[in-house]
Short mmCIF file of C-alpha atoms in Angstrom, two decimals:
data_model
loop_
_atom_site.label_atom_id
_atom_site.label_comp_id
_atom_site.label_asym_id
_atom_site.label_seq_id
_atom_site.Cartn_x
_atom_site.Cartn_y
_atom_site.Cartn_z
CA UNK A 1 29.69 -4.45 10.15
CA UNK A 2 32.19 -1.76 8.15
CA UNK A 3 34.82 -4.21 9.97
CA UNK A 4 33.80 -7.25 8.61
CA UNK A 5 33.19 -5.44 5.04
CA UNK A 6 36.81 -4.55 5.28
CA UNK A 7 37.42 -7.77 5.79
CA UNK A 8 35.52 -9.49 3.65
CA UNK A 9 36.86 -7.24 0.75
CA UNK A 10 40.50 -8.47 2.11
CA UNK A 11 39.67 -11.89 1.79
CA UNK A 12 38.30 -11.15 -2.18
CA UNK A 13 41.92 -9.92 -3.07
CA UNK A 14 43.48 -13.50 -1.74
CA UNK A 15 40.87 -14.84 -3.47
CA UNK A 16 42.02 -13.37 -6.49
CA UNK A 17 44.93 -13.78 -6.35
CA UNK A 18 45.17 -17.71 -6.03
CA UNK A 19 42.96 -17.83 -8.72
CA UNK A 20 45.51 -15.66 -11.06
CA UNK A 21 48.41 -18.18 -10.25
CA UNK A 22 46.62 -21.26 -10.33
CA UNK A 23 48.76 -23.81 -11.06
CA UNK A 24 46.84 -25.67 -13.34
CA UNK A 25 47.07 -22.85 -15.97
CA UNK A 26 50.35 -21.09 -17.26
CA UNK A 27 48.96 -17.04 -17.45
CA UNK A 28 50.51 -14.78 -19.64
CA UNK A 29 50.70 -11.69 -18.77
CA UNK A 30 47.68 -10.81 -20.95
CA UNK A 31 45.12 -13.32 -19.89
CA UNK A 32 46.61 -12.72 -16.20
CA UNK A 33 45.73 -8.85 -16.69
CA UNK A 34 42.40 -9.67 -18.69
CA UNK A 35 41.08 -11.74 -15.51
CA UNK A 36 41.87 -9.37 -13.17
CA UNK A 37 40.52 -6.76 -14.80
CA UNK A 38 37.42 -9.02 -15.76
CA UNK A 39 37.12 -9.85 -11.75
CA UNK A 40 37.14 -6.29 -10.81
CA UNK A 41 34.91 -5.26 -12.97
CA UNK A 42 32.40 -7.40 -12.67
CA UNK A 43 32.48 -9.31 -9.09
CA UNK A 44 32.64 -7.12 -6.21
CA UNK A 45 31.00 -4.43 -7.63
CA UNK A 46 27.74 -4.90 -6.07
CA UNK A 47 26.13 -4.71 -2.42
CA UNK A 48 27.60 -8.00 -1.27
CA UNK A 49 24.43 -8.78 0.52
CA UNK A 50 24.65 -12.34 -0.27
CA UNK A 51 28.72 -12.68 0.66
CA UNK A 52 27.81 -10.80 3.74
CA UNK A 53 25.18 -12.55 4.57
CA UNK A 54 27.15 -15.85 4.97
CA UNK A 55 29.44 -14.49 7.43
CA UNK A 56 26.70 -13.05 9.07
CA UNK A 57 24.27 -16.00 9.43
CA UNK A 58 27.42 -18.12 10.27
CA UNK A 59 28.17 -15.61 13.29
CA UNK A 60 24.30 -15.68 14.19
CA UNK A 61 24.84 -19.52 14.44
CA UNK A 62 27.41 -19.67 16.50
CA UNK A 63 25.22 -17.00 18.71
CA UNK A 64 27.59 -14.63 19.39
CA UNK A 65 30.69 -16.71 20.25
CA UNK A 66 33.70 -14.24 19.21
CA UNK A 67 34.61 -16.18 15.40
CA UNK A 68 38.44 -17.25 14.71
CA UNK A 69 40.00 -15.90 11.99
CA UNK A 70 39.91 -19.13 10.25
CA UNK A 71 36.30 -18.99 10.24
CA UNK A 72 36.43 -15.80 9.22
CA UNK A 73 38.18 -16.74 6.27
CA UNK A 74 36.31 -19.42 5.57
CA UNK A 75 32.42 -18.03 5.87
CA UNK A 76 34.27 -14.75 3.69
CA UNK A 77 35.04 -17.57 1.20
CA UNK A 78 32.10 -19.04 0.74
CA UNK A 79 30.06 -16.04 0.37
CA UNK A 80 32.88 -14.64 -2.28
CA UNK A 81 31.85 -18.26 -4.05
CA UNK A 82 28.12 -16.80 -4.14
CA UNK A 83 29.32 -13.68 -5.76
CA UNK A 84 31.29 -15.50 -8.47
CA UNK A 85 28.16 -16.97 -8.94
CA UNK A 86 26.16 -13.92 -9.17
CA UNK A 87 28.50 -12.41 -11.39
CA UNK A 88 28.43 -15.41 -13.52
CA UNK A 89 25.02 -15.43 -13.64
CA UNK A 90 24.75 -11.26 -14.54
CA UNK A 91 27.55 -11.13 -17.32
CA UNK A 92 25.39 -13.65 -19.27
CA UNK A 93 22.29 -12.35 -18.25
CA UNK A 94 23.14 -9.22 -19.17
CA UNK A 95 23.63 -10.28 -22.84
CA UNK A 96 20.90 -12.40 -23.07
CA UNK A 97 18.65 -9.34 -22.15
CA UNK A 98 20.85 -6.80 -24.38
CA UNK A 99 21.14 -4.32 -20.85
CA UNK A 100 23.09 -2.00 -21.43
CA UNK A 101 23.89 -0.62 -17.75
CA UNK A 102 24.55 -2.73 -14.37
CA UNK A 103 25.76 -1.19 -11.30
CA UNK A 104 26.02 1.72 -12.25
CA UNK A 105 27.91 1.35 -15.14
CA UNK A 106 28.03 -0.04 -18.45
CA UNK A 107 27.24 -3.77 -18.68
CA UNK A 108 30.79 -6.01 -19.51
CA UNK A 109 29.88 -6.75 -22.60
CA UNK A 110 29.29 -3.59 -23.89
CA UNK A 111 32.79 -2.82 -23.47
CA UNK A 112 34.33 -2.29 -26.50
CA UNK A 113 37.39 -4.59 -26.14
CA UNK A 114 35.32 -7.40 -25.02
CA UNK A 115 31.98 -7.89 -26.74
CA UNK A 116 31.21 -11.70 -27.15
CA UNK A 117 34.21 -12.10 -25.07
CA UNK A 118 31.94 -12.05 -22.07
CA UNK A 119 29.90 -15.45 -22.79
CA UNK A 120 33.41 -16.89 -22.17
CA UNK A 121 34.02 -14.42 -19.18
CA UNK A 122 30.79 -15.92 -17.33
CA UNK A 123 32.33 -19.75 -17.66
CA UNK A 124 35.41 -18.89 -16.38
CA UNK A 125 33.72 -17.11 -13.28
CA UNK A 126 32.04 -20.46 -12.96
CA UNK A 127 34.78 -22.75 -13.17
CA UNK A 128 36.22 -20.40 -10.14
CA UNK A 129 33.88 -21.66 -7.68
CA UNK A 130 34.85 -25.36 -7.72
CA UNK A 131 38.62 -24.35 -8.07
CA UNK A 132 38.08 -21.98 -4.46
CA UNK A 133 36.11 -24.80 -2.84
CA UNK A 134 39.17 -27.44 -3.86
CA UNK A 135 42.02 -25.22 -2.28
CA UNK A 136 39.98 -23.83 0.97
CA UNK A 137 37.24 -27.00 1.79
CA UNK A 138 38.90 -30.02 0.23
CA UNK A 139 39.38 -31.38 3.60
CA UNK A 140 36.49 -30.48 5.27
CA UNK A 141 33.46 -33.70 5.92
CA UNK A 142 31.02 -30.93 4.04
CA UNK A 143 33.22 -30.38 0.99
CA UNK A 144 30.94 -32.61 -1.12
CA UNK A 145 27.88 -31.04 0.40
CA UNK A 146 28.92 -28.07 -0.51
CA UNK A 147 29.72 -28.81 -4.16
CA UNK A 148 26.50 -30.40 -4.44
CA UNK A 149 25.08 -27.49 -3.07
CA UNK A 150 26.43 -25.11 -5.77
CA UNK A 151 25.65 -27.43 -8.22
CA UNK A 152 21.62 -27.53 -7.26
CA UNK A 153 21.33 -23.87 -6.66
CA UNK A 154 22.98 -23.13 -9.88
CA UNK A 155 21.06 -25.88 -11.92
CA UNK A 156 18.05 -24.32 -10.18
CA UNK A 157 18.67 -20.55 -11.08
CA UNK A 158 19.28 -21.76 -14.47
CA UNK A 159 15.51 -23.55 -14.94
CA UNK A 160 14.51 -20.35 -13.31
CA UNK A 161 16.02 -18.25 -15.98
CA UNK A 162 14.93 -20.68 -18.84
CA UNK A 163 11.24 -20.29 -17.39
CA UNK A 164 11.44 -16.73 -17.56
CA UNK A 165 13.39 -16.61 -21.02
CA UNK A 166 10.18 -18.89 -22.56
CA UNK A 167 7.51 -17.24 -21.23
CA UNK A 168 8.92 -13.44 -22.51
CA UNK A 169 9.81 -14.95 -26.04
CA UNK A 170 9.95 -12.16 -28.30
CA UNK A 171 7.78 -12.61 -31.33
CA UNK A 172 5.32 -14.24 -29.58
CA UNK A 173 4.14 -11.53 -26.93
CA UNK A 174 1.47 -13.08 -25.18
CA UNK A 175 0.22 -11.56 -21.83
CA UNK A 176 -2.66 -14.05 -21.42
CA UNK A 177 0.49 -16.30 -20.25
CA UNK A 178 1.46 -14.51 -17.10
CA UNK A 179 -0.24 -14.68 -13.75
CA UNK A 180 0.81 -15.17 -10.48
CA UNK A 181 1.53 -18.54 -10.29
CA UNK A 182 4.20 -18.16 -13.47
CA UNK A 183 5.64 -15.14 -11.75
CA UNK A 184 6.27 -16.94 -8.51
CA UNK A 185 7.70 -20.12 -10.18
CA UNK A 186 10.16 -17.83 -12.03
CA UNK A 187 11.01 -15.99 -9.10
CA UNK A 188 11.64 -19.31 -6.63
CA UNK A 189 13.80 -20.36 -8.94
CA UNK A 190 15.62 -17.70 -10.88
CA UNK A 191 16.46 -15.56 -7.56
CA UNK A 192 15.02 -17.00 -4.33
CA UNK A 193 17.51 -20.46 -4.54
CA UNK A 194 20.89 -18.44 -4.86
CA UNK A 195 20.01 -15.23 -3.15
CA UNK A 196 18.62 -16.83 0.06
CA UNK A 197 18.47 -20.50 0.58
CA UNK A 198 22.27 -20.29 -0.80
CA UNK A 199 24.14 -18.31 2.14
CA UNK A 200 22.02 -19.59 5.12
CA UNK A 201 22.79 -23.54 3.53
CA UNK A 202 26.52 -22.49 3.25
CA UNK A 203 26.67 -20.93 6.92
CA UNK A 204 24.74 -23.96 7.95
CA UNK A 205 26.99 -26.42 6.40
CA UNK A 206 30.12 -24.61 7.83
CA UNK A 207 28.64 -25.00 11.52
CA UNK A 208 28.23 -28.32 11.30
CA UNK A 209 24.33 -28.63 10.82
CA UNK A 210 22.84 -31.38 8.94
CA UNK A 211 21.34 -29.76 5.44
CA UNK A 212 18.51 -32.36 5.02
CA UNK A 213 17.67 -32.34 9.10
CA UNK A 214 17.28 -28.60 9.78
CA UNK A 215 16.32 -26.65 6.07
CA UNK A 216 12.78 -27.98 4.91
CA UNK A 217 11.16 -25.25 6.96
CA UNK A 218 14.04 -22.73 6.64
CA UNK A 219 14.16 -23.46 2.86
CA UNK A 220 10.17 -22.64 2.38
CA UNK A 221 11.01 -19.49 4.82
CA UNK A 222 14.01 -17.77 2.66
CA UNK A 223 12.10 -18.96 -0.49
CA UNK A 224 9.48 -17.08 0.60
CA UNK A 225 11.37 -13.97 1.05
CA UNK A 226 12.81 -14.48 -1.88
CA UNK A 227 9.84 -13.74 -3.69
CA UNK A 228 9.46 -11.03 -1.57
CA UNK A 229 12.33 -9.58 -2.59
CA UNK A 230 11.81 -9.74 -6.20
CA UNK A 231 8.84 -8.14 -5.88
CA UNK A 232 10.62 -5.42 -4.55
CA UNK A 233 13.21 -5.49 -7.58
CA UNK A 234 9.73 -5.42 -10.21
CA UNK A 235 8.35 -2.30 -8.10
CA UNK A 236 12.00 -0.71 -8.07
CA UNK A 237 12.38 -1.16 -11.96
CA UNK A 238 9.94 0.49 -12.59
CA UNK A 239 9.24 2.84 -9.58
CA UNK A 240 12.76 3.40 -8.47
CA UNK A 241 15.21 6.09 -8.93
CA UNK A 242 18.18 4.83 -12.02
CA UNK A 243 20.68 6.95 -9.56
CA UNK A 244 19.75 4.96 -6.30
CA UNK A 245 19.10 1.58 -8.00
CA UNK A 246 22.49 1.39 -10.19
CA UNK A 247 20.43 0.70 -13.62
CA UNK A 248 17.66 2.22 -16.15
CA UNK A 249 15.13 -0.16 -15.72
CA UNK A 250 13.87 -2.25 -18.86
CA UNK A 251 11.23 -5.01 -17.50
CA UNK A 252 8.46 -3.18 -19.86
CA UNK A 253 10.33 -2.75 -22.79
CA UNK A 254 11.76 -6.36 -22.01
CA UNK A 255 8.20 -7.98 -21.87
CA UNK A 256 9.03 -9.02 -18.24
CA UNK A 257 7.09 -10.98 -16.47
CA UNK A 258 7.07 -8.38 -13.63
CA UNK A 259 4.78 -8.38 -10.70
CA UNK A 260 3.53 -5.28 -11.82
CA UNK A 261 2.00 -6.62 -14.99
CA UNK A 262 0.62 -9.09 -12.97
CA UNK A 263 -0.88 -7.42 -10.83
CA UNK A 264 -2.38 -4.69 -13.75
CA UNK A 265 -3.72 -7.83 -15.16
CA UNK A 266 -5.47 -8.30 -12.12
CA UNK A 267 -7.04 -5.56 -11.82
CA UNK A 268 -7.59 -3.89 -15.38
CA UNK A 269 -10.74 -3.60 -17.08
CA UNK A 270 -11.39 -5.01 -20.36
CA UNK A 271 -10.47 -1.66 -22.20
CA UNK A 272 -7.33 -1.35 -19.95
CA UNK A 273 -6.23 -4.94 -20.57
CA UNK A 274 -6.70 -3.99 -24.37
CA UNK A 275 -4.49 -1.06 -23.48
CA UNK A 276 -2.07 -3.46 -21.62
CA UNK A 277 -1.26 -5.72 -24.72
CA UNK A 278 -1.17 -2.48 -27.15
CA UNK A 279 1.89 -1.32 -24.95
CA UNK A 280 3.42 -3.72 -23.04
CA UNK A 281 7.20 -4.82 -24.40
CA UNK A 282 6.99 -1.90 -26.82
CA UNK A 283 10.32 -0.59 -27.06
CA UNK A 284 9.61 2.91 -27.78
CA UNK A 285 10.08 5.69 -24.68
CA UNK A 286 5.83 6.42 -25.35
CA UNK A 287 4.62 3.31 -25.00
CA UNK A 288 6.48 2.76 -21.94
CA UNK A 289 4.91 5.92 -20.45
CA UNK A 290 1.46 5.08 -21.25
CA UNK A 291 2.46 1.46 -19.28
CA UNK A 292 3.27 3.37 -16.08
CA UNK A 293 0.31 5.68 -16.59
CA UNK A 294 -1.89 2.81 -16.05
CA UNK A 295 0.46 1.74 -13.00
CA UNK A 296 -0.66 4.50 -11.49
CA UNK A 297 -4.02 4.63 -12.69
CA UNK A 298 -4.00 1.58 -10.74
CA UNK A 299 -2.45 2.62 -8.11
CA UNK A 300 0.18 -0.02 -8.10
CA UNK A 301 2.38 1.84 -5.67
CA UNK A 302 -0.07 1.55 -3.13
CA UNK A 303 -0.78 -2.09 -3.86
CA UNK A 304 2.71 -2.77 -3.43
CA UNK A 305 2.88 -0.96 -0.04
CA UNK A 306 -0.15 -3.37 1.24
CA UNK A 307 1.70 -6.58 -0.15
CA UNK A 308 5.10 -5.16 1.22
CA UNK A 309 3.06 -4.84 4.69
CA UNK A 310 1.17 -8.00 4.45
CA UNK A 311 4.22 -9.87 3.37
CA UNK A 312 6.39 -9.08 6.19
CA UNK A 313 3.73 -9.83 8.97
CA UNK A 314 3.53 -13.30 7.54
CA UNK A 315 7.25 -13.96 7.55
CA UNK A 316 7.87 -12.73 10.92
CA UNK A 317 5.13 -15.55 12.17
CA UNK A 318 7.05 -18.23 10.21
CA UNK A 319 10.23 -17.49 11.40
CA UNK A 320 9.04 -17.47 15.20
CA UNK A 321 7.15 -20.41 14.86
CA UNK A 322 10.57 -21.97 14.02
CA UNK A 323 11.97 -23.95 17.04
CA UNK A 324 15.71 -22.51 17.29
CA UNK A 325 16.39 -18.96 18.52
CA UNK A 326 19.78 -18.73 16.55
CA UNK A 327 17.69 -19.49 13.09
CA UNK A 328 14.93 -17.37 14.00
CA UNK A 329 18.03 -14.61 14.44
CA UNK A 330 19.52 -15.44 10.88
CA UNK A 331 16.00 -14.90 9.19
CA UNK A 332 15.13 -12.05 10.96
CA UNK A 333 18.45 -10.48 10.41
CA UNK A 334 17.96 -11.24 6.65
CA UNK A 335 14.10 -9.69 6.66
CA UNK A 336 15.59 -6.62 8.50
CA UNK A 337 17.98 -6.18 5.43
CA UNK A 338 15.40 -6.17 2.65
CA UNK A 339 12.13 -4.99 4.58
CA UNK A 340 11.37 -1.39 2.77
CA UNK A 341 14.73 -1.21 0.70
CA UNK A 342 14.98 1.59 -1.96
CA UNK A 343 17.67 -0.16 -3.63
#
């Protein structure tokens, strides 16, 4: 895997460098050196879990035939597209939330050349999807599935973060409005669509599968662990360590509609409910205390372990009730990355 990492990281710097002499812009050297420097900070910065996981479910696919470099190249290139997207999506998500760390370091925008700079940052990392799917797809007979694929998942992550922007409206701090249901809705569409449905599509496009033939029951599988996943990301916010997760958490000063507030909800009393709306999305370090108190009052943490348990028993029986062996690899290969992650 450190192999195809290297790789993968090789195939980033072409990447970037087509993009910094594309022809249909003149660069200075100053906007040349500002996108480089806006790429590097921001794109491969991360885990690469969803990059990787293109290549990966595309070799999984293929079950086990040794891949050309071509389609090396190729399954690299598309998952690089999903972590322009990602970016894209985290500089402006970033400022929407005023974060101030991501990563492990301080968000873009909080730079102090480039401020309000950023909103025009995260378009640009969007407009360099379509421009790496022109020079490296154009003539392949999924090129237009695959921009229409982009197009979905990103019109879909979008609704998803609308959905999740309306329900937390500041000023109007209203837990009444968050259960379950709300929580999943955001979830499926803010993370699950371009975090999982998004590589397995891409790898499944690239081998030559028909998108509306094979995904109806993959789709509802990945979407599932999507949720799953976020789940995860509400318990880490909140539970995890800011050195091993790469951020200071903020979903209870941020009024988030976490699973954890949920799930308090759920099981509070009347008086701790009361003590629920006192605190929640108070931005002050004691309110936030009291919050987690009551987390463990509840004893979220153990709550979590029985839905992390429960969860993953009922994924592994949907992905072996599926009828191909090389799909039923892909999932399980993406359950085995998340299942327990501290991080």
């Amino acid at each position: 895997m450190s192999d195809l990492k290297t790789r993968f990281l090789e195939v980033y710097s072409v990447l970037k460098s087509e993009l910094l002499n594309d022809p249909a812009f003149e660069f200075t050297d100053d906007s040349r050196q500002w996108v480089e420097r806006m790429l590097d900070y921001n794109v491969p910065g991360g885990k690469l879990n969803r990059g990787l996981s293109v290549i990966d479910s595309y070799k999984l696919l293929k079950e086990g035939k040794e891949l050309s470099d071509d389609e090396i190249f190729l399954s690299s290139a598309l998952g690089w597209c999903i972590e322009w997207l990602q970016a894209y999506f985290l500089v402006l998500d970033d400022i929407m939330d005023s974060s101030h760390t991501r990563r492990g370091q301080p968000c873009w925008f909080r730079l102090p050349k480039v401020g309000m700079i950023a909103v025009n940052d995260g378009i640009l990392l969007r407009n360099h999807i379509p421009r790496i799917l022109k020079k490296h797809f154009r003539q392949k007979p999924y090129y237009v599935d695959l921009l229409d694929l982009f197009n979905e998942v990103e019109f879909q992550t979008a609704c998803g973060q609308m959905i999740d922007l309306i329900t937390t409206l500041v000023g109007e701090k209203d837990l009444s409005k968050y259960s379950l249901p709300i929580h999943r809705r955001i979830v499926q569409y803010k993370t699950a669509y371009y975090s999982f449905y998004l590589p397995v599509a891409c790898a499944l496009l690239m081998s030559g599968e028909d998108l509306e033939k094979h995904l109806l029951d993959v789709k509802d599988i990945l979407i599932e662990m999507g949720t799953y996943f976020q789940v995860q990301d509400d318990y880490l916010d909140c539970f995890g360590a800011p050195e091993v997760i790469g951020k200071i958490g903020t979903d209870i000063e941020d009024f988030k509609c976490s699973w954890l507030v949920v799930k308090a909800l759920e099981l509070s009393n009347e008086e701790q409910k009361k003590f629920l709306h006192e605190n929640y999305g108070k931005d002050d370090p004691a309110s936030v205390a009291k919050v987690k108190e009551l987390y463990n009052t509840l004893k979220l943490q153990d709550v979590f372990a029985e839905y992390e348990s429960k969860s993953y028993d009922k994924l592994i029986k949907f992905i072996e009730a599926h009828p191909s062996q090389a799909v039923q690899a892909v999932l399980k290969s993406f359950l085995g990355k998340i299942y327990k992650r501290q991080k």
